[in-house]
PDB file of C-alpha atoms in Angstrom:
ATOM      1  CA  MET A   1       0.000   0.000   0.000  1.00 65.00           C
ATOM      2  CA  SER A   2       1.377   3.412  -0.961  1.00 87.00           C
ATOM      3  CA  ASP A   3       2.031   6.268   1.444  1.00 88.00           C
ATOM      4  CA  LEU A   4      -0.865   8.209  -0.117  1.00 91.00           C
ATOM      5  CA  GLN A   5      -3.241   5.280   0.420  1.00 92.00           C
ATOM      6  CA  ASN A   6      -2.159   4.959   4.046  1.00 92.00           C
ATOM      7  CA  LYS A   7      -2.770   8.652   4.651  1.00 92.00           C
ATOM      8  CA  ILE A   8      -6.231   8.492   3.082  1.00 94.00           C
ATOM      9  CA  LYS A   9      -7.205   5.367   5.068  1.00 94.00           C
ATOM     10  CA  LEU A  10      -6.108   6.883   8.379  1.00 94.00           C
ATOM     11  CA  THR A  11      -8.032  10.075   7.632  1.00 95.00           C
ATOM     12  CA  LEU A  12     -11.150   8.163   6.570  1.00 95.00           C
ATOM     13  CA  GLY A  13     -11.101   6.127   9.782  1.00 95.00           C
ATOM     14  CA  ILE A  14     -11.222   9.274  11.920  1.00 96.00           C
ATOM     15  CA  LEU A  15     -13.882  10.955   9.751  1.00 97.00           C
ATOM     16  CA  ASN A  16     -16.095   7.865   9.872  1.00 96.00           C
ATOM     17  CA  ASP A  17     -15.745   7.754  13.667  1.00 95.00           C
ATOM     18  CA  LEU A  18     -16.836  11.396  13.770  1.00 95.00           C
ATOM     19  CA  LYS A  19     -19.880  10.599  11.603  1.00 94.00           C
ATOM     20  CA  GLN A  20     -20.819   7.839  14.051  1.00 93.00           C
ATOM     21  CA  ASP A  21     -20.515  10.195  17.048  1.00 91.00           C
ATOM     22  CA  LYS A  22     -17.542   8.298  18.451  1.00 93.00           C
ATOM     23  CA  PRO A  23     -15.170  10.317  20.676  1.00 91.00           C
ATOM     24  CA  ILE A  24     -12.392  12.129  18.813  1.00 94.00           C
ATOM     25  CA  THR A  25      -9.244  12.257  20.934  1.00 93.00           C
ATOM     26  CA  GLU A  26      -6.249  14.579  20.975  1.00 93.00           C
ATOM     27  CA  GLU A  27      -4.318  11.665  19.489  1.00 94.00           C
ATOM     28  CA  ASN A  28      -6.760  11.602  16.545  1.00 94.00           C
ATOM     29  CA  LEU A  29      -6.228  15.335  16.020  1.00 92.00           C
ATOM     30  CA  GLN A  30      -2.463  14.849  16.038  1.00 92.00           C
ATOM     31  CA  VAL A  31      -2.832  12.113  13.411  1.00 90.00           C
ATOM     32  CA  LEU A  32      -4.796  14.513  11.198  1.00 91.00           C
ATOM     33  CA  LYS A  33      -2.173  17.172  11.737  1.00 88.00           C
ATOM     34  CA  LYS A  34       0.516  14.764  10.544  1.00 85.00           C
ATOM     35  CA  GLN A  35      -1.609  13.786   7.542  1.00 81.00           C
ATOM     36  CA  SER A  36      -1.640  17.377   6.322  1.00 79.00           C
ATOM     37  CA  SER A  37       0.250  17.663   3.062  1.00 55.00           C
ATOM     38  CA  ASN A  38       2.801  20.417   3.600  1.00 56.00           C
ATOM     39  CA  GLY A  39       5.170  19.408   0.818  1.00 48.00           C
ATOM     40  CA  ASN A  40       8.455  21.282   1.048  1.00 52.00           C
ATOM     41  CA  LYS A  41       7.595  24.256   3.255  1.00 52.00           C
ATOM     42  CA  ILE A  42      10.319  26.329   1.679  1.00 51.00           C
ATOM     43  CA  LYS A  43       9.351  25.731  -1.918  1.00 76.00           C
ATOM     44  CA  PHE A  44       5.726  24.667  -2.245  1.00 88.00           C
ATOM     45  CA  ASP A  45       2.268  25.704  -1.112  1.00 91.00           C
ATOM     46  CA  PRO A  46       0.536  22.615   0.358  1.00 92.00           C
ATOM     47  CA  ASP A  47      -2.331  22.402  -2.164  1.00 95.00           C
ATOM     48  CA  SER A  48       0.037  22.563  -5.165  1.00 94.00           C
ATOM     49  CA  SER A  49       2.977  20.543  -3.828  1.00 93.00           C
ATOM     50  CA  PRO A  50       4.442  17.413  -5.489  1.00 93.00           C
ATOM     51  CA  GLU A  51       2.433  15.218  -3.101  1.00 94.00           C
ATOM     52  CA  ALA A  52      -0.772  17.070  -3.925  1.00 95.00           C
ATOM     53  CA  TRP A  53      -0.149  16.508  -7.630  1.00 96.00           C
ATOM     54  CA  ASP A  54       0.522  12.794  -7.023  1.00 95.00           C
ATOM     55  CA  TYR A  55      -2.941  12.763  -5.440  1.00 96.00           C
ATOM     56  CA  PHE A  56      -4.531  14.681  -8.340  1.00 97.00           C
ATOM     57  CA  LYS A  57      -2.982  12.314 -10.899  1.00 96.00           C
ATOM     58  CA  VAL A  58      -4.854   9.379  -9.369  1.00 95.00           C
ATOM     59  CA  PHE A  59      -8.081  11.057 -10.532  1.00 95.00           C
ATOM     60  CA  ASN A  60      -6.808  12.575 -13.794  1.00 94.00           C
ATOM     61  CA  ASP A  61      -4.378  10.789 -16.116  1.00 91.00           C
ATOM     62  CA  LYS A  62      -4.203  13.810 -18.474  1.00 92.00           C
ATOM     63  CA  ILE A  63      -2.056  15.860 -16.097  1.00 95.00           C
ATOM     64  CA  LYS A  64       1.366  16.810 -17.462  1.00 89.00           C
ATOM     65  CA  ASN A  65       3.486  19.915 -18.148  1.00 87.00           C
ATOM     66  CA  LEU A  66       3.830  20.976 -14.508  1.00 94.00           C
ATOM     67  CA  ASN A  67       5.756  24.202 -13.936  1.00 93.00           C
ATOM     68  CA  LEU A  68       6.733  26.003 -10.745  1.00 92.00           C
ATOM     69  CA  LYS A  69       5.245  29.487 -10.281  1.00 89.00           C
ATOM     70  CA  ASN A  70       5.447  31.320  -6.941  1.00 86.00           C
ATOM     71  CA  LYS A  71       5.807  28.211  -4.737  1.00 85.00           C
ATOM     72  CA  ARG A  72       3.030  26.445  -6.651  1.00 91.00           C
ATOM     73  CA  LEU A  73       3.205  23.685  -9.219  1.00 94.00           C
ATOM     74  CA  ILE A  74       0.916  24.682 -12.089  1.00 96.00           C
ATOM     75  CA  TRP A  75      -0.539  22.435 -14.783  1.00 96.00           C
ATOM     76  CA  GLU A  76      -0.375  24.232 -18.109  1.00 94.00           C
ATOM     77  CA  ASN A  77      -3.377  22.574 -19.727  1.00 92.00           C
ATOM     78  CA  GLU A  78      -3.601  23.007 -23.486  1.00 88.00           C
ATOM     79  CA  ILE A  79      -7.122  23.293 -24.898  1.00 81.00           C
ATOM     80  CA  ILE A  80      -8.598  23.738 -28.371  1.00 77.00           C
ATOM     81  CA  ASN A  81     -11.212  26.486 -28.534  1.00 73.00           C
ATOM     82  CA  ILE A  82     -14.322  26.528 -30.742  1.00 71.00           C
ATOM     83  CA  ASP A  83     -12.325  28.200 -33.521  1.00 75.00           C
ATOM     84  CA  GLY A  84      -9.872  25.296 -33.554  1.00 77.00           C
ATOM     85  CA  LYS A  85      -7.063  27.373 -32.051  1.00 81.00           C
ATOM     86  CA  SER A  86      -4.803  26.152 -29.257  1.00 87.00           C
ATOM     87  CA  GLU A  87      -4.921  27.987 -25.905  1.00 88.00           C
ATOM     88  CA  THR A  88      -3.310  27.296 -22.534  1.00 91.00           C
ATOM     89  CA  ILE A  89      -5.096  27.588 -19.213  1.00 94.00           C
ATOM     90  CA  ASP A  90      -3.187  27.267 -15.936  1.00 96.00           C
ATOM     91  CA  ILE A  91      -4.660  24.929 -13.326  1.00 96.00           C
ATOM     92  CA  ALA A  92      -3.456  24.692  -9.723  1.00 97.00           C
ATOM     93  CA  GLY A  93      -4.526  23.069  -6.488  1.00 97.00           C
ATOM     94  CA  ASP A  94      -7.018  24.698  -4.136  1.00 96.00           C
ATOM     95  CA  CYS A  95      -8.330  24.107  -0.607  1.00 96.00           C
ATOM     96  CA  SER A  96     -12.005  23.378  -1.220  1.00 97.00           C
ATOM     97  CA  PHE A  97     -13.485  23.910   2.252  1.00 96.00           C
ATOM     98  CA  ASN A  98     -11.660  26.773   3.921  1.00 94.00           C
ATOM     99  CA  PHE A  99     -11.042  26.250   7.619  1.00 92.00           C
ATOM    100  CA  ASN A 100      -7.823  28.242   7.923  1.00 87.00           C
ATOM    101  CA  ASN A 101      -7.057  30.502  10.879  1.00 81.00           C
ATOM    102  CA  ASN A 102      -8.716  33.553   9.300  1.00 79.00           C
ATOM    103  CA  LYS A 103     -11.992  31.723   8.743  1.00 79.00           C
ATOM    104  CA  MET A 104     -11.825  30.035  12.148  1.00 80.00           C
ATOM    105  CA  GLY A 105     -11.962  33.486  13.749  1.00 78.00           C
ATOM    106  CA  SER A 106     -15.450  34.132  12.405  1.00 80.00           C
ATOM    107  CA  PHE A 107     -16.614  30.568  13.099  1.00 83.00           C
ATOM    108  CA  GLU A 108     -15.412  30.693  16.695  1.00 75.00           C
ATOM    109  CA  GLY A 109     -17.689  33.679  17.282  1.00 80.00           C
ATOM    110  CA  ILE A 110     -20.638  31.271  17.003  1.00 90.00           C
ATOM    111  CA  LYS A 111     -21.665  29.579  20.248  1.00 91.00           C
ATOM    112  CA  LEU A 112     -21.262  25.821  19.797  1.00 93.00           C
ATOM    113  CA  GLU A 113     -21.950  22.712  21.838  1.00 93.00           C
ATOM    114  CA  ASP A 114     -18.923  20.687  22.956  1.00 93.00           C
ATOM    115  CA  PHE A 115     -19.338  18.032  20.242  1.00 93.00           C
ATOM    116  CA  GLN A 116     -19.599  20.793  17.615  1.00 94.00           C
ATOM    117  CA  LYS A 117     -16.419  22.420  18.921  1.00 92.00           C
ATOM    118  CA  ARG A 118     -14.592  19.105  18.509  1.00 94.00           C
ATOM    119  CA  LYS A 119     -16.005  18.752  15.008  1.00 95.00           C
ATOM    120  CA  LEU A 120     -14.719  22.243  14.190  1.00 94.00           C
ATOM    121  CA  GLU A 121     -11.260  21.231  15.460  1.00 94.00           C
ATOM    122  CA  VAL A 122     -11.307  18.243  13.094  1.00 96.00           C
ATOM    123  CA  CYS A 123     -12.327  20.476  10.190  1.00 95.00           C
ATOM    124  CA  GLN A 124      -9.496  22.879  11.000  1.00 94.00           C
ATOM    125  CA  LYS A 125      -6.986  20.022  10.935  1.00 95.00           C
ATOM    126  CA  MET A 126      -8.443  18.924   7.580  1.00 96.00           C
ATOM    127  CA  HIS A 127      -7.713  22.292   5.912  1.00 95.00           C
ATOM    128  CA  HIS A 128      -4.406  21.101   4.405  1.00 95.00           C
ATOM    129  CA  ASN A 129      -5.371  17.445   4.125  1.00 96.00           C
ATOM    130  CA  LEU A 130      -5.169  15.784   0.700  1.00 96.00           C
ATOM    131  CA  LEU A 131      -8.928  15.130   0.762  1.00 97.00           C
ATOM    132  CA  ASN A 132      -9.532  18.879   0.923  1.00 97.00           C
ATOM    133  CA  PHE A 133      -7.445  19.587  -2.198  1.00 97.00           C
ATOM    134  CA  ASP A 134      -8.974  19.919  -5.660  1.00 98.00           C
ATOM    135  CA  LEU A 135      -8.033  21.410  -9.012  1.00 97.00           C
ATOM    136  CA  MET A 136      -8.916  25.002  -9.853  1.00 97.00           C
ATOM    137  CA  PRO A 137      -8.502  27.074 -13.059  1.00 96.00           C
ATOM    138  CA  VAL A 138      -6.112  29.933 -12.289  1.00 95.00           C
ATOM    139  CA  THR A 139      -6.160  31.703 -15.674  1.00 94.00           C
ATOM    140  CA  GLY A 140      -9.046  34.150 -15.456  1.00 94.00           C
ATOM    141  CA  GLY A 141      -8.880  34.329 -11.664  1.00 92.00           C
ATOM    142  CA  MET A 142     -11.534  31.787 -10.683  1.00 93.00           C
ATOM    143  CA  ASN A 143      -9.403  30.886  -7.648  1.00 92.00           C
ATOM    144  CA  ASN A 144      -9.600  34.508  -6.478  1.00 92.00           C
ATOM    145  CA  LEU A 145     -13.310  34.714  -7.297  1.00 94.00           C
ATOM    146  CA  LYS A 146     -14.095  31.732  -5.038  1.00 96.00           C
ATOM    147  CA  GLY A 147     -12.693  33.573  -2.029  1.00 92.00           C
ATOM    148  CA  ASN A 148     -14.609  36.758  -2.903  1.00 93.00           C
ATOM    149  CA  LEU A 149     -18.117  35.326  -3.045  1.00 96.00           C
ATOM    150  CA  LYS A 150     -20.444  36.822  -0.457  1.00 94.00           C
ATOM    151  CA  TYR A 151     -24.159  36.861   0.392  1.00 93.00           C
ATOM    152  CA  GLY A 152     -26.322  39.872  -0.420  1.00 90.00           C
ATOM    153  CA  GLN A 153     -30.012  40.571   0.028  1.00 90.00           C
ATOM    154  CA  GLU A 154     -32.248  37.480  -0.029  1.00 90.00           C
ATOM    155  CA  ASN A 155     -29.017  35.436   0.173  1.00 91.00           C
ATOM    156  CA  LYS A 156     -28.118  36.236  -3.421  1.00 94.00           C
ATOM    157  CA  ILE A 157     -24.488  35.295  -4.088  1.00 95.00           C
ATOM    158  CA  LEU A 158     -22.416  38.264  -5.204  1.00 94.00           C
ATOM    159  CA  VAL A 159     -18.809  38.842  -6.238  1.00 94.00           C
ATOM    160  CA  HIS A 160     -17.205  41.169  -3.692  1.00 92.00           C
ATOM    161  CA  ASP A 161     -15.242  43.989  -5.278  1.00 84.00           C
ATOM    162  CA  LEU A 162     -14.059  47.077  -3.399  1.00 73.00           C
ATOM    163  CA  GLY A 163     -13.696  47.674   0.321  1.00 70.00           C
ATOM    164  CA  ARG A 164     -13.194  45.401   3.288  1.00 77.00           C
ATOM    165  CA  LYS A 165     -14.106  41.803   2.589  1.00 76.00           C
ATOM    166  CA  PRO A 166     -17.236  40.873   4.571  1.00 72.00           C
ATOM    167  CA  ASP A 167     -17.199  38.171   7.235  1.00 72.00           C
ATOM    168  CA  ASN A 168     -19.588  36.002   5.191  1.00 72.00           C
ATOM    169  CA  ALA A 169     -17.031  35.516   2.375  1.00 81.00           C
ATOM    170  CA  HIS A 170     -15.898  32.160   3.736  1.00 88.00           C
ATOM    171  CA  ASP A 171     -14.240  30.756   0.592  1.00 93.00           C
ATOM    172  CA  ARG A 172     -16.710  27.854   0.531  1.00 96.00           C
ATOM    173  CA  LEU A 173     -16.764  25.032  -2.002  1.00 97.00           C
ATOM    174  CA  ASP A 174     -20.552  24.747  -1.840  1.00 98.00           C
ATOM    175  CA  THR A 175     -21.055  28.465  -2.509  1.00 98.00           C
ATOM    176  CA  PHE A 176     -18.613  28.283  -5.418  1.00 98.00           C
ATOM    177  CA  VAL A 177     -20.410  25.264  -6.925  1.00 98.00           C
ATOM    178  CA  THR A 178     -23.745  27.088  -6.503  1.00 98.00           C
ATOM    179  CA  PHE A 179     -22.301  30.087  -8.358  1.00 98.00           C
ATOM    180  CA  ILE A 180     -20.982  27.858 -11.160  1.00 98.00           C
ATOM    181  CA  ASP A 181     -24.436  26.279 -11.437  1.00 98.00           C
ATOM    182  CA  TYR A 182     -26.070  29.714 -11.759  1.00 98.00           C
ATOM    183  CA  SER A 183     -23.426  31.043 -14.194  1.00 98.00           C
ATOM    184  CA  LEU A 184     -23.565  28.075 -16.575  1.00 98.00           C
ATOM    185  CA  LYS A 185     -27.373  28.005 -16.572  1.00 97.00           C
ATOM    186  CA  LYS A 186     -27.521  31.732 -17.266  1.00 96.00           C
ATOM    187  CA  ARG A 187     -24.858  31.440 -19.987  1.00 95.00           C
ATOM    188  CA  ASN A 188     -26.872  28.697 -21.678  1.00 95.00           C
ATOM    189  CA  GLU A 189     -30.043  30.759 -21.404  1.00 94.00           C
ATOM    190  CA  LEU A 190     -28.396  33.803 -22.990  1.00 92.00           C
ATOM    191  CA  LYS A 191     -27.066  31.639 -25.823  1.00 90.00           C
ATOM    192  CA  GLN A 192     -30.595  30.498 -26.649  1.00 90.00           C
ATOM    193  CA  ASN A 193     -32.030  34.002 -26.781  1.00 84.00           C
ATOM    194  CA  ILE A 194     -30.950  37.340 -28.184  1.00 77.00           C
ATOM    195  CA  PRO A 195     -30.356  39.348 -25.005  1.00 78.00           C
ATOM    196  CA  CYS A 196     -30.051  43.092 -24.765  1.00 87.00           C
ATOM    197  CA  ILE A 197     -26.669  44.607 -23.973  1.00 90.00           C
ATOM    198  CA  LYS A 198     -27.855  45.505 -20.461  1.00 92.00           C
ATOM    199  CA  GLU A 199     -28.741  41.883 -19.677  1.00 92.00           C
ATOM    200  CA  ILE A 200     -25.359  40.678 -20.950  1.00 92.00           C
ATOM    201  CA  GLY A 201     -23.597  43.329 -18.878  1.00 93.00           C
ATOM    202  CA  GLU A 202     -25.512  42.413 -15.740  1.00 93.00           C
ATOM    203  CA  PHE A 203     -24.571  38.769 -16.215  1.00 95.00           C
ATOM    204  CA  PHE A 204     -20.861  39.334 -16.760  1.00 94.00           C
ATOM    205  CA  SER A 205     -20.704  41.793 -13.852  1.00 94.00           C
ATOM    206  CA  ASN A 206     -21.661  39.009 -11.425  1.00 96.00           C
ATOM    207  CA  SER A 207     -20.667  35.599 -12.787  1.00 97.00           C
ATOM    208  CA  ILE A 208     -17.715  33.213 -12.875  1.00 97.00           C
ATOM    209  CA  PHE A 209     -16.251  35.486 -15.573  1.00 96.00           C
ATOM    210  CA  THR A 210     -16.311  38.692 -13.482  1.00 95.00           C
ATOM    211  CA  THR A 211     -12.700  38.561 -12.273  1.00 94.00           C
ATOM    212  CA  SER A 212     -11.365  37.655 -15.729  1.00 95.00           C
ATOM    213  CA  LEU A 213     -12.896  40.809 -17.228  1.00 93.00           C
ATOM    214  CA  LYS A 214     -10.419  42.889 -15.217  1.00 88.00           C
ATOM    215  CA  GLY A 215      -7.438  41.197 -16.884  1.00 86.00           C
ATOM    216  CA  GLU A 216      -6.483  39.807 -20.254  1.00 87.00           C
ATOM    217  CA  ASN A 217      -7.795  36.260 -19.930  1.00 92.00           C
ATOM    218  CA  PHE A 218     -11.562  36.545 -20.261  1.00 94.00           C
ATOM    219  CA  GLY A 219     -11.560  34.934 -23.720  1.00 92.00           C
ATOM    220  CA  VAL A 220      -9.420  31.993 -22.596  1.00 93.00           C
ATOM    221  CA  LEU A 221     -11.589  31.317 -19.550  1.00 95.00           C
ATOM    222  CA  TYR A 222     -14.813  31.661 -21.558  1.00 94.00           C
ATOM    223  CA  ASP A 223     -13.553  29.207 -24.195  1.00 92.00           C
ATOM    224  CA  PHE A 224     -12.459  26.811 -21.460  1.00 94.00           C
ATOM    225  CA  MET A 225     -15.796  26.904 -19.650  1.00 95.00           C
ATOM    226  CA  ASP A 226     -17.540  26.205 -22.969  1.00 92.00           C
ATOM    227  CA  ASN A 227     -16.342  22.614 -22.446  1.00 91.00           C
ATOM    228  CA  TYR A 228     -18.818  22.270 -19.576  1.00 95.00           C
ATOM    229  CA  GLU A 229     -22.516  22.106 -20.325  1.00 95.00           C
ATOM    230  CA  ASP A 230     -23.568  22.315 -16.685  1.00 97.00           C
ATOM    231  CA  VAL A 231     -22.400  22.096 -13.093  1.00 98.00           C
ATOM    232  CA  TYR A 232     -22.448  18.287 -13.235  1.00 98.00           C
ATOM    233  CA  THR A 233     -19.885  18.042 -16.039  1.00 97.00           C
ATOM    234  CA  TYR A 234     -17.714  20.636 -14.296  1.00 97.00           C
ATOM    235  CA  CYS A 235     -17.810  18.849 -10.925  1.00 98.00           C
ATOM    236  CA  LYS A 236     -17.120  15.484 -12.510  1.00 96.00           C
ATOM    237  CA  GLU A 237     -13.830  16.751 -13.926  1.00 95.00           C
ATOM    238  CA  PHE A 238     -12.654  19.100 -11.190  1.00 96.00           C
ATOM    239  CA  TYR A 239     -14.044  17.418  -8.065  1.00 97.00           C
ATOM    240  CA  ASN A 240     -14.299  13.811  -9.302  1.00 95.00           C
ATOM    241  CA  ILE A 241     -17.920  13.640  -8.179  1.00 95.00           C
ATOM    242  CA  ASP A 242     -20.169  11.519 -10.351  1.00 92.00           C
ATOM    243  CA  SER A 243     -23.181  11.755  -8.028  1.00 94.00           C
ATOM    244  CA  LYS A 244     -25.752  14.272  -9.226  1.00 97.00           C
ATOM    245  CA  SER A 245     -27.561  14.010  -5.900  1.00 97.00           C
ATOM    246  CA  PHE A 246     -24.440  15.058  -3.997  1.00 98.00           C
ATOM    247  CA  ILE A 247     -23.794  17.938  -6.395  1.00 98.00           C
ATOM    248  CA  ASP A 248     -27.419  19.034  -5.873  1.00 98.00           C
ATOM    249  CA  LYS A 249     -26.702  18.886  -2.132  1.00 98.00           C
ATOM    250  CA  LEU A 250     -23.686  21.179  -2.612  1.00 98.00           C
ATOM    251  CA  VAL A 251     -25.762  23.625  -4.681  1.00 98.00           C
ATOM    252  CA  ALA A 252     -28.551  23.720  -2.088  1.00 98.00           C
ATOM    253  CA  SER A 253     -26.085  24.236   0.771  1.00 98.00           C
ATOM    254  CA  GLY A 254     -24.215  26.988  -1.049  1.00 97.00           C
ATOM    255  CA  LYS A 255     -27.330  29.151  -1.071  1.00 96.00           C
ATOM    256  CA  LYS A 256     -27.366  29.309   2.741  1.00 95.00           C
ATOM    257  CA  PRO A 257     -25.088  31.667   4.681  1.00 94.00           C
ATOM    258  CA  ILE A 258     -23.383  30.548   7.885  1.00 94.00           C
ATOM    259  CA  LYS A 259     -24.984  32.613  10.632  1.00 91.00           C
ATOM    260  CA  ASP A 260     -25.542  30.368  13.663  1.00 94.00           C
ATOM    261  CA  ALA A 261     -24.614  27.050  15.241  1.00 95.00           C
ATOM    262  CA  GLU A 262     -27.118  25.079  13.163  1.00 96.00           C
ATOM    263  CA  SER A 263     -25.914  26.409   9.800  1.00 96.00           C
ATOM    264  CA  LEU A 264     -22.243  25.995  10.785  1.00 96.00           C
ATOM    265  CA  ASN A 265     -22.917  22.425  11.921  1.00 96.00           C
ATOM    266  CA  ASP A 266     -24.668  21.657   8.619  1.00 97.00           C
ATOM    267  CA  TYR A 267     -21.690  23.110   6.730  1.00 97.00           C
ATOM    268  CA  MET A 268     -19.223  20.997   8.719  1.00 97.00           C
ATOM    269  CA  ASP A 269     -21.325  17.860   8.123  1.00 98.00           C
ATOM    270  CA  LEU A 270     -21.295  18.617   4.386  1.00 98.00           C
ATOM    271  CA  ALA A 271     -17.513  18.997   4.402  1.00 98.00           C
ATOM    272  CA  ILE A 272     -17.092  15.703   6.276  1.00 98.00           C
ATOM    273  CA  ASP A 273     -19.417  13.903   3.833  1.00 98.00           C
ATOM    274  CA  TYR A 274     -17.408  15.382   0.959  1.00 98.00           C
ATOM    275  CA  TRP A 275     -14.071  14.236   2.368  1.00 98.00           C
ATOM    276  CA  ILE A 276     -15.402  10.733   2.994  1.00 98.00           C
ATOM    277  CA  LEU A 277     -16.753  10.577  -0.569  1.00 97.00           C
ATOM    278  CA  LYS A 278     -13.410  11.752  -1.979  1.00 97.00           C
ATOM    279  CA  GLY A 279     -11.482   9.275   0.163  1.00 96.00           C
ATOM    280  CA  LYS A 280     -13.605   6.330  -0.930  1.00 96.00           C
ATOM    281  CA  THR A 281     -13.298   7.379  -4.571  1.00 95.00           C
ATOM    282  CA  PHE A 282      -9.502   7.661  -4.241  1.00 95.00           C
ATOM    283  CA  LEU A 283      -9.140   4.172  -2.747  1.00 94.00           C
ATOM    284  CA  GLN A 284     -11.401   2.693  -5.445  1.00 92.00           C
ATOM    285  CA  LYS A 285      -9.122   4.129  -8.123  1.00 85.00           C
TER     286      LYS A 285
END
């Protein structure tokens, strides 16, 4: 059994115990801490380290052409656009559910029961675990957009722009998947009709393409996302999830802000279910 398999099995054992309400000890937390993929701390960010890419390659045999950029290994993925021209889009690793120290500060302001506090400790230790790493397009700034999604009136998901980032921009996988679902559905709808310029502008001002419009890579990102008909095809490739019901669960969860103990507990349960699903899928492959 490989070192990666051993790490995944140890992590899954602890997560399954947590799901079954078994006590999680300090020893368990130390095991999770050791399972965190830190790569070479001098040279690599954890989610784009050589070990992280060994993990990604288990799910995707197309990965090649890795190059080092700013402590991150980047996959320069060549694509053919609808005009038959070759383009390159950079793809890196990303922490899907963000439980880093900055986010923990806002979570810890929520009054939790003892078992929920322990669950939050487990989630924090999982932040740099292999099961929390997934691929993310970097060209066009979708990685930055994910961390800038916030909740507006009636819980509408918005791209934060200027000013201090609000506390409800938690860099959540479920919110990001919800936003992809909306953006691809709206893109498909606009393709079927002849929209007015105002409607097009309103869409691009708050969509997965918003960040790319501020740089030079909007066209590349748009061509790349044309490979994905809907959120299911996107999640199958980037998150290795083939379950439409689980993707629907992510989309439904992403529409709900974290504002109290119940919503935070639901979010943690979703993250744990996700990690267990990813771990089982990894071992099957």
